[in-house]
């Protein structure tokens, strides 16, 4: 029986989405699109104590930015909504009641103090088949007693009843068959009377079933929950439509020891969140890939290769190519080291492929901030000359500010090394040479200036170094005549004149 591929990304809105979560969502997207299926966003907000305002909006904005659209989501709707678990309370209640009626779950009244006491009494206490009959629950109390407690509004929870010593098999598309004996599981709480809400496990399984999810693709931190989820599917009698599991490897610290955390990002200076995040309580700001100048495709390409490989040398993939190439058998079982230098490398590559006018548009806010206005066409040409030197759009300013403003000072070291006693006179002559050039193209300038240098028997390097120092303010930048051609004849001559006036001639020794 072939069933439509439907996958979901199911984050809890407890803060900014971690970059590992973004990778999980990306793999869901790639697989869904490859199979011609649906990619769904479900907000798992049943734990009201951990709810953080703005987190859901942040998630939605992340995927808008990454251009990975959901087919169904709280914002978009769909046939299987609502897509926020907090709006599905009544649905869960019904399924909890079903388990209770079938005696596959029971009500427990133990107070936190009583539980604590048990933990002190019994080493490695676990609420399960071996202990549940010593506890305060609907298995040990009479029907009357239970009713009275409930009528009195006593706080209670519902626990799933796990039968001991049964092998539970989780078929994982990445890890293969994982067999767990039910005796190691505890009778997890699946519902709480205090807020009339299910816990993660119940809500997650019920929704995956009702939303006809075919594949559960999530981080490996959820693997320990999978046997319980399989148990829940069985308890509901939903084994036949149980989704296939795929637990993705962890994202590891760059050094490879342990899980990548926000602290690693702070320590090593890279973002671990897709977008900038301002903590609503502390006001603390965490940097994001978007604000740090990453291009969407670079982030997608980079993340796709953290835990999956194509089995070839190919590294640059368009989104469509990733959709075609993705497969679970090429996902690794072991953690993927977060290589931030590689992220930069991808961004560099994608900048080279982005048309110059698009890059110019991206630089606009930075120029505006500096109160500099230039025609986009001009900015695009500057990008054309220097983009191979930049990893980020904003670096263009550092690399090429001299295309927009004349130097106001001259690098001291360069002056010392490059500004010779004869330089001012030679550059004055150069001014006249340039003055007479009508076609100020880079090629034509180069031919004319070189002819002049040869004719006068000057030292080519000395002239060009002085020229560059005058126009750029230091000894960096692309080909000199490309610079002068772009800033134009008048500007070039003005800068030469200014430098001759301002740079003191070296003392002759
Ligand atoms: N709400 C869980 C999370 O925050 C979902 C885990 C799953 O995908 O089943 O990641």
Coordinates of C-alpha atoms and ligand atoms in Angstrom, one line a residue:
X1 CA 0.0 0.0 0.0
X2 CA 1.6 3.2 -1.0
X3 CA 0.7 6.3 1.0
X4 CA 1.1 9.9 0.3
X5 CA 4.3 11.2 1.8
X6 CA 3.5 13.7 4.6
X7 CA 6.2 15.0 7.0
X8 CA 6.1 17.5 9.7
X9 CA 8.5 19.8 11.4
X10 CA 7.2 20.1 15.0
X11 CA 9.1 22.7 17.0
X12 CA 8.2 23.8 20.5
X13 CA 8.1 27.7 20.7
X14 CA 10.5 27.9 23.6
X15 CA 13.0 30.4 22.2
X16 CA 14.9 31.0 19.0
X17 CA 15.1 28.0 16.7
X18 CA 18.5 26.3 16.9
X19 CA 20.4 25.8 13.6
X20 CA 20.1 22.1 14.2
X21 CA 16.4 22.4 14.2
X22 CA 16.6 24.2 10.9
X23 CA 18.6 21.3 9.5
X24 CA 15.9 18.9 10.7
X25 CA 13.3 21.0 8.9
X26 CA 15.4 21.1 5.8
X27 CA 15.7 17.3 5.6
X28 CA 12.0 17.0 6.1
X29 CA 11.5 19.5 3.2
X30 CA 14.0 17.7 0.9
X31 CA 12.4 14.3 1.5
X32 CA 8.8 15.6 1.1
X33 CA 9.5 17.4 -2.1
X34 CA 11.5 14.5 -3.5
X35 CA 8.5 12.2 -2.9
X36 CA 6.0 14.8 -4.2
X37 CA 4.5 15.0 -0.7
X38 CA 3.6 17.6 1.9
X39 CA 5.8 19.6 4.4
X40 CA 3.9 20.6 7.4
X41 CA 4.6 22.9 10.3
X42 CA 3.0 21.9 13.6
X43 CA 3.6 24.1 16.7
X44 CA 4.0 21.9 19.8
X45 CA 3.1 24.4 22.5
X46 CA 1.5 22.2 25.1
X47 CA 4.0 23.0 27.7
X48 CA 2.7 26.5 28.7
X49 CA 5.5 27.0 31.3
X50 CA 8.1 27.0 28.5
X51 CA 6.2 29.2 26.1
X52 CA 8.2 32.2 24.8
X53 CA 6.4 35.1 23.0
X54 CA 7.6 35.7 19.5
X55 CA 9.1 32.2 19.1
X56 CA 6.4 31.0 16.7
X57 CA 6.7 34.1 14.5
X58 CA 10.5 33.6 14.6
X59 CA 10.0 30.1 13.2
X60 CA 7.7 31.2 10.4
X61 CA 10.1 34.0 9.5
X62 CA 13.0 31.7 9.4
X63 CA 11.4 29.5 6.7
X64 CA 10.1 32.5 4.8
X65 CA 13.7 33.7 4.7
X66 CA 15.1 30.3 3.7
X67 CA 12.4 30.0 1.0
X68 CA 11.3 26.6 2.3
X69 CA 7.5 27.0 2.2
X70 CA 5.2 24.8 4.3
X71 CA 2.2 23.2 2.6
X72 CA 0.3 23.4 5.8
X73 CA 0.9 25.5 8.9
X74 CA -0.7 27.7 11.5
X75 CA -0.4 30.7 9.1
X76 CA -1.4 28.9 6.0
X77 CA -4.0 26.5 7.4
X78 CA -4.8 23.2 5.7
X79 CA -7.2 20.2 5.9
X80 CA -5.7 18.8 9.1
X81 CA -5.7 21.8 11.3
X82 CA -5.5 23.4 13.7
X83 CA -1.7 23.3 13.5
X84 CA -1.1 24.6 17.0
X85 CA -1.4 21.9 19.7
X86 CA -2.7 24.4 22.2
X87 CA -5.8 24.7 20.0
X88 CA -6.3 20.9 19.9
X89 CA -7.0 20.3 23.6
X90 CA -10.4 18.7 23.0
X91 CA -9.0 16.2 20.5
X92 CA -6.3 14.9 23.0
X93 CA -8.9 14.6 25.8
X94 CA -10.9 12.2 23.6
X95 CA -7.9 9.9 23.0
X96 CA -6.8 9.9 26.6
X97 CA -10.3 8.8 27.6
X98 CA -10.1 6.1 25.0
X99 CA -7.0 4.7 26.6
X100 CA -8.5 4.9 30.0
X101 CA -11.6 3.1 29.0
X102 CA -9.5 0.3 27.4
X103 CA -7.5 0.1 30.6
X104 CA -4.3 0.9 28.6
X105 CA -3.7 3.9 30.8
X106 CA -4.6 4.8 34.4
X107 CA -5.1 7.8 36.6
X108 CA -2.4 8.6 39.2
X109 CA -2.8 10.9 42.2
X110 CA 0.7 10.7 43.8
X111 CA 1.9 14.1 45.0
X112 CA 5.4 15.3 44.2
X113 CA 6.3 14.7 47.8
X114 CA 5.1 11.1 47.7
X115 CA 7.0 10.5 44.5
X116 CA 10.1 12.0 46.1
X117 CA 9.7 9.7 49.1
X118 CA 9.5 6.7 46.9
X119 CA 12.6 7.8 45.1
X120 CA 14.4 7.9 48.4
X121 CA 13.1 4.5 49.5
X122 CA 13.8 2.6 46.3
X123 CA 17.0 2.9 44.5
X124 CA 16.6 3.8 40.8
X125 CA 12.8 4.1 41.4
X126 CA 10.8 4.0 38.2
X127 CA 7.0 4.3 38.0
X128 CA 6.3 1.0 36.1
X129 CA 4.9 -2.5 36.4
X130 CA 7.2 -3.3 39.3
X131 CA 6.1 -0.3 41.4
X132 CA 2.7 0.9 40.2
X133 CA 0.8 -1.3 42.6
X134 CA 2.5 0.4 45.6
X135 CA 1.4 3.9 44.4
X136 CA -1.7 6.0 44.7
X137 CA -3.6 5.4 41.4
X138 CA -6.7 4.0 39.8
X139 CA -5.2 0.6 39.8
X140 CA -4.8 0.6 43.6
X141 CA -7.8 2.7 44.7
X142 CA -11.5 1.6 44.4
X143 CA -13.7 3.1 41.7
X144 CA -15.5 5.0 44.5
X145 CA -12.3 6.5 45.8
X146 CA -11.1 7.6 42.4
X147 CA -14.4 9.3 41.7
X148 CA -14.4 11.1 45.0
X149 CA -10.8 12.4 44.5
X150 CA -11.7 13.6 41.0
X151 CA -15.0 15.2 42.2
X152 CA -13.0 17.0 44.9
X153 CA -10.7 18.5 42.2
X154 CA -7.6 16.6 43.3
X155 CA -4.7 17.1 41.0
X156 CA -4.0 14.0 38.9
X157 CA -2.2 12.7 35.9
X158 CA -2.8 10.0 33.4
X159 CA -0.1 7.4 32.9
X160 CA 0.4 5.0 30.1
X161 CA 0.5 1.4 31.2
X162 CA 3.5 -0.3 29.8
X163 CA 3.4 -4.0 30.1
X164 CA 6.8 -5.5 31.1
X165 CA 9.2 -7.7 29.1
X166 CA 7.9 -7.1 25.6
X167 CA 10.4 -6.3 22.8
X168 CA 9.5 -3.1 21.1
X169 CA 11.0 -2.6 17.6
X170 CA 11.7 0.8 16.2
X171 CA 12.5 0.6 12.5
X172 CA 14.6 3.6 11.8
X173 CA 15.5 4.6 8.3
X174 CA 19.0 5.8 9.4
X175 CA 19.8 3.5 12.3
X176 CA 18.1 0.3 11.1
X177 CA 16.2 -1.9 13.6
X178 CA 16.4 -0.7 17.2
X179 CA 14.9 -3.1 19.7
X180 CA 14.1 -2.0 23.3
X181 CA 12.6 -4.2 26.0
X182 CA 9.5 -2.5 27.5
X183 CA 10.8 -3.2 31.0
X184 CA 13.2 -0.3 30.7
X185 CA 10.4 2.1 30.0
X186 CA 8.4 3.9 32.7
X187 CA 4.7 4.6 32.8
X188 CA 5.1 8.1 31.3
X189 CA 2.6 10.8 32.2
X190 CA 0.6 11.5 29.1
X191 CA -2.0 14.0 30.4
X192 CA -2.2 16.4 33.3
X193 CA -5.3 17.6 35.0
X194 CA -3.6 20.8 36.2
X195 CA -3.7 22.4 32.7
X196 CA -6.0 19.9 31.0
X197 CA -3.2 19.3 28.5
X198 CA -1.5 16.2 27.2
X199 CA 2.3 15.9 27.5
X200 CA 4.5 15.9 24.4
X201 CA 4.4 12.2 23.9
X202 CA 0.6 11.8 23.6
X203 CA 0.1 15.0 21.6
X204 CA 2.9 14.1 19.3
X205 CA 1.6 10.6 18.5
X206 CA -2.0 11.6 18.2
X207 CA -1.3 14.4 15.9
X208 CA 1.1 12.4 13.7
X209 CA -1.7 9.9 13.3
X210 CA -4.5 12.4 12.7
X211 CA -2.4 14.5 10.3
X212 CA -1.5 11.3 8.4
X213 CA 2.2 11.8 8.8
X214 CA 4.1 9.1 6.9
X215 CA 7.6 9.8 8.1
X216 CA 8.8 11.3 11.4
X217 CA 12.2 12.9 10.7
X218 CA 13.7 14.4 13.8
X219 CA 16.8 14.9 15.8
X220 CA 18.4 11.9 17.5
X221 CA 17.6 13.4 20.9
X222 CA 14.1 12.0 20.4
X223 CA 15.3 8.5 19.7
X224 CA 14.8 7.4 23.3
X225 CA 11.1 8.5 23.1
X226 CA 10.5 6.4 20.0
X227 CA 9.8 3.1 21.8
X228 CA 7.1 4.8 23.9
X229 CA 5.6 6.3 20.8
X230 CA 5.5 2.9 19.2
X231 CA 3.8 1.6 22.3
X232 CA 1.3 4.4 22.1
X233 CA 0.5 3.5 18.4
X234 CA -0.1 0.0 19.5
X235 CA -2.3 1.0 22.3
X236 CA -4.5 3.0 20.0
X237 CA -4.5 0.2 17.4
X238 CA -2.8 2.3 14.8
X239 CA 0.2 0.1 14.0
X240 CA -0.8 -0.2 10.3
X241 CA -0.4 3.5 9.7
X242 CA 2.5 4.1 12.1
X243 CA 5.0 6.5 10.5
X244 CA 8.5 5.5 9.6
X245 CA 11.1 7.0 11.8
X246 CA 14.4 8.6 10.8
X247 CA 16.5 10.1 13.7
X248 CA 19.1 12.5 12.4
X249 CA 22.6 12.7 13.8
X250 CA 23.5 15.4 16.3
X251 CA 25.2 18.6 15.3
X252 CA 28.5 18.6 17.2
X253 CA 30.8 21.3 18.5
X254 CA 33.5 22.2 16.0
X255 CA 36.0 20.2 18.1
X256 CA 33.6 17.2 17.9
X257 CA 33.1 16.7 21.6
X258 CA 29.5 17.2 22.5
X259 CA 26.4 18.9 21.2
X260 CA 26.7 22.3 19.5
X261 CA 25.4 25.0 21.8
X262 CA 24.9 28.7 21.8
X263 CA 27.9 29.0 24.0
X264 CA 30.1 27.5 21.3
X265 CA 28.8 30.2 18.9
X266 CA 29.6 32.9 21.4
X267 CA 33.0 31.5 22.2
X268 CA 34.1 31.0 18.6
X269 CA 32.2 33.9 17.0
X270 CA 29.5 32.4 14.8
X271 CA 25.7 32.3 14.9
X272 CA 23.9 29.3 16.0
X273 CA 20.5 30.8 15.1
X274 CA 19.1 31.4 11.6
X275 CA 17.9 34.9 12.4
X276 CA 18.9 37.4 15.1
X277 CA 17.0 36.9 18.3
X278 CA 16.3 39.3 21.1
X279 CA 15.4 37.6 24.3
X280 CA 12.1 39.1 25.4
X281 CA 13.1 38.9 29.0
X282 CA 16.7 39.8 29.3
X283 CA 16.9 41.8 26.0
X284 CA 20.0 39.9 25.2
X285 CA 20.7 39.7 21.4
X286 CA 21.9 36.6 19.7
X287 CA 23.3 36.9 16.2
X288 CA 21.7 35.2 13.3
X289 CA 22.9 33.9 9.9
X290 CA 20.6 36.3 8.1
X291 CA 21.9 39.4 9.9
X292 CA 25.5 38.2 9.6
X293 CA 25.2 38.4 5.9
X294 CA 24.6 34.8 4.8
X295 CA 22.8 34.1 1.6
X296 CA 19.8 31.8 1.8
X297 CA 21.2 29.2 -0.6
X298 CA 24.6 29.2 1.2
X299 CA 22.9 28.3 4.5
X300 CA 20.7 25.7 2.9
X301 CA 23.6 24.1 1.0
X302 CA 25.8 24.1 4.1
X303 CA 23.2 22.6 6.4
X304 CA 22.3 19.9 3.9
X305 CA 25.8 18.6 4.0
X306 CA 25.9 18.4 7.8
X307 CA 24.9 14.8 8.3
X308 CA 24.2 13.8 4.8
X309 CA 26.6 13.4 1.9
X310 CA 25.9 12.8 -1.8
X311 CA 28.6 10.1 -2.1
X312 CA 30.4 12.2 -4.7
X313 CA 32.8 15.1 -4.6
X314 CA 30.0 17.6 -5.4
X315 CA 29.6 20.3 -2.8
X316 CA 27.6 23.0 -4.5
X317 CA 24.0 22.1 -4.8
X318 CA 20.9 24.1 -5.8
X319 CA 17.8 23.4 -3.7
X320 CA 16.4 21.4 -6.6
X321 CA 19.5 19.3 -6.8
X322 CA 19.4 18.6 -3.1
X323 CA 15.8 17.5 -3.4
X324 CA 16.8 15.0 -6.2
X325 CA 19.9 13.8 -4.4
X326 CA 18.8 13.4 -0.8
X327 CA 18.5 10.0 0.7
X328 CA 18.4 8.4 4.2
X329 CA 21.0 5.8 3.3
X330 CA 23.5 8.6 2.9
X331 CA 22.7 10.2 6.3
X332 CA 25.4 9.4 8.8
X333 CA 24.6 7.7 12.1
X334 CA 27.3 9.6 13.9
X335 CA 27.3 13.2 14.8
X336 CA 28.2 15.9 12.3
X337 CA 31.0 18.3 13.3
X338 CA 29.9 21.9 12.8
X339 CA 32.6 23.4 10.5
X340 CA 32.0 27.2 10.6
X341 CA 34.8 27.9 8.1
X342 CA 32.9 25.8 5.6
X343 CA 29.8 28.0 6.1
X344 CA 31.9 31.0 5.1
X345 CA 33.3 29.1 2.2
X346 CA 29.8 28.3 0.9
X347 CA 28.8 32.0 1.3
X348 CA 31.9 33.0 -0.7
X349 CA 30.9 30.6 -3.4
X350 CA 27.3 31.8 -3.6
X351 CA 28.4 35.4 -3.6
X352 CA 30.5 34.7 -6.7
X353 CA 27.4 33.3 -8.4
X354 CA 25.0 36.1 -7.4
X355 CA 24.6 38.7 -10.1
X356 CA 26.4 42.0 -9.3
X357 CA 23.2 44.1 -9.4
X358 CA 21.6 41.8 -6.8
X359 CA 24.6 42.1 -4.6
X360 CA 24.5 45.9 -5.1
X361 CA 20.9 45.9 -3.8
X362 CA 22.0 44.0 -0.7
X363 CA 24.7 46.6 0.0
X364 CA 22.3 49.4 -0.2
X365 CA 21.3 49.5 3.5
X366 CA 24.9 49.6 4.5
X367 CA 25.6 52.5 2.2
X368 CA 22.5 54.3 3.4
X369 CA 23.6 53.9 7.0
X370 CA 26.8 55.7 6.0
X371 CA 24.9 58.4 4.2
X372 CA 26.5 57.5 0.9
X373 CA 24.4 57.4 -2.3
X374 CA 25.7 55.9 -5.5
X375 CA 23.9 54.5 -8.5
X376 CA 23.2 50.9 -8.3
X377 CA 25.0 50.3 -11.6
X378 CA 28.2 51.8 -10.1
X379 CA 28.0 49.7 -6.9
X380 CA 27.4 46.6 -9.1
X381 CA 30.6 47.4 -11.1
X382 CA 32.6 47.7 -7.8
X383 CA 31.3 44.3 -6.8
X384 CA 32.3 42.9 -10.1
X385 CA 35.9 44.0 -9.4
X386 CA 36.2 42.8 -5.7
X387 CA 33.7 40.1 -5.1
X388 CA 36.2 37.3 -5.4
X389 CA 37.8 38.8 -2.2
X390 CA 34.7 38.8 0.0
X391 CA 32.9 36.2 2.0
X392 CA 30.0 38.5 2.9
X393 CA 28.3 41.4 1.2
X394 CA 29.1 43.7 4.0
X395 CA 32.8 43.0 3.5
X396 CA 32.6 44.9 0.3
X397 CA 32.7 48.1 2.3
X398 CA 36.0 47.1 4.0
X399 CA 37.4 45.9 0.7
X400 CA 36.3 48.8 -1.5
X401 CA 35.3 51.9 0.5
X402 CA 37.8 53.8 -1.6
X403 CA 35.5 53.4 -4.6
X404 CA 33.0 55.6 -2.7
X405 CA 35.1 58.0 -0.7
X406 CA 38.5 59.4 -1.4
X407 CA 41.2 58.5 1.2
X408 CA 41.3 61.0 4.1
X409 CA 44.6 59.6 5.4
X410 CA 47.4 57.5 4.0
X411 CA 48.7 54.4 5.6
X412 CA 51.9 55.3 7.3
X413 CA 53.8 52.1 6.6
X414 CA 52.9 52.2 3.0
X415 CA 54.0 55.8 2.8
X416 CA 57.3 55.0 4.3
X417 CA 57.9 52.2 2.0
X418 CA 56.4 53.5 -1.3
X419 CA 56.5 57.3 -1.3
X420 CA 60.0 58.0 -2.7
X421 CA 61.7 61.4 -3.1
X422 CA 60.9 61.4 -6.8
X423 CA 57.3 60.3 -6.4
X424 CA 55.6 63.7 -6.2
X425 CA 57.2 64.9 -9.4
X426 CA 56.5 61.7 -11.3
X427 CA 52.9 61.7 -10.2
X428 CA 52.5 65.3 -11.3
X429 CA 53.7 64.2 -14.7
X430 CA 51.3 61.2 -14.5
X431 CA 48.4 63.7 -14.0
X432 CA 49.2 65.4 -17.3
X433 CA 49.4 62.0 -19.0
X434 CA 46.0 61.0 -17.7
X435 CA 44.6 64.4 -18.5
X436 CA 45.3 63.8 -22.2
X437 CA 43.6 60.4 -22.3
X438 CA 40.2 60.6 -23.9
X439 CA 39.2 56.9 -23.7
X440 CA 39.7 56.4 -20.0
X441 CA 39.1 52.6 -20.1
X442 CA 41.3 50.5 -18.0
X443 CA 43.1 49.0 -21.1
X444 CA 43.7 52.3 -22.8
X445 CA 45.1 53.9 -19.7
X446 CA 47.4 51.0 -19.1
X447 CA 48.8 51.2 -22.6
X448 CA 49.3 55.0 -22.5
X449 CA 50.7 55.1 -19.0
X450 CA 53.1 52.2 -19.7
X451 CA 54.3 53.9 -22.8
X452 CA 55.0 57.1 -20.9
X453 CA 56.9 55.2 -18.2
X454 CA 59.0 53.3 -20.7
X455 CA 59.7 56.5 -22.6
X456 CA 60.9 58.3 -19.5
X457 CA 62.7 55.2 -18.3
X458 CA 60.9 55.3 -14.9
X459 CA 60.6 52.4 -12.6
X460 CA 57.2 50.8 -13.3
X461 CA 56.7 49.5 -9.8
X462 CA 57.5 52.8 -8.1
X463 CA 55.1 54.7 -10.2
X464 CA 52.3 52.2 -9.8
X465 CA 52.8 52.0 -6.0
X466 CA 52.6 55.8 -5.6
X467 CA 49.6 55.9 -7.9
X468 CA 47.8 53.3 -5.8
X469 CA 48.7 54.9 -2.5
X470 CA 47.3 58.2 -3.7
X471 CA 44.0 56.8 -5.0
X472 CA 43.4 54.0 -2.4
X473 CA 45.2 55.3 0.6
X474 CA 47.1 52.1 1.1
X475 CA 48.5 49.2 -0.9
X476 CA 45.4 47.1 -1.5
X477 CA 42.7 46.7 -4.1
X478 CA 42.1 45.2 -7.5
X479 CA 44.0 46.1 -10.7
X480 CA 45.0 49.8 -10.5
X481 CA 43.7 50.8 -13.9
X482 CA 40.4 49.1 -13.2
X483 CA 40.1 51.3 -10.1
X484 CA 40.9 54.6 -11.9
X485 CA 38.7 53.7 -14.8
X486 CA 35.7 53.1 -12.5
X487 CA 36.1 56.2 -10.3
X488 CA 36.7 58.2 -13.5
X489 CA 39.3 60.6 -14.8
X490 CA 38.5 63.7 -12.7
X491 CA 38.3 61.8 -9.4
X492 CA 41.6 60.0 -10.2
X493 CA 43.3 63.3 -10.9
X494 CA 41.9 65.0 -7.8
X495 CA 43.1 62.2 -5.6
X496 CA 46.6 62.3 -7.2
X497 CA 46.7 66.1 -6.7
X498 CA 45.6 65.8 -3.1
X499 CA 48.1 63.1 -2.2
X500 CA 51.0 65.1 -3.7
X501 CA 49.9 68.0 -1.6
X502 CA 49.3 66.1 1.6
X503 CA 51.9 63.4 1.8
X504 CA 55.2 64.8 3.0
X505 CA 58.2 64.1 0.8
X506 CA 60.6 61.7 2.5
X507 CA 63.8 63.1 3.9
X508 CA 66.6 62.2 1.6
X509 CA 69.2 60.2 3.4
Ligands
LIG1 N1 8.3 19.3 19.9 C1 9.4 18.4 19.7 C2 10.6 19.3 19.4 O1 10.6 20.4 20.0 C3 9.1 17.5 18.5 C4 10.0 16.3 18.3 C5 9.5 15.5 17.2 O2 9.7 15.9 16.0 O3 8.8 14.5 17.4 O4 11.6 19.1 18.8

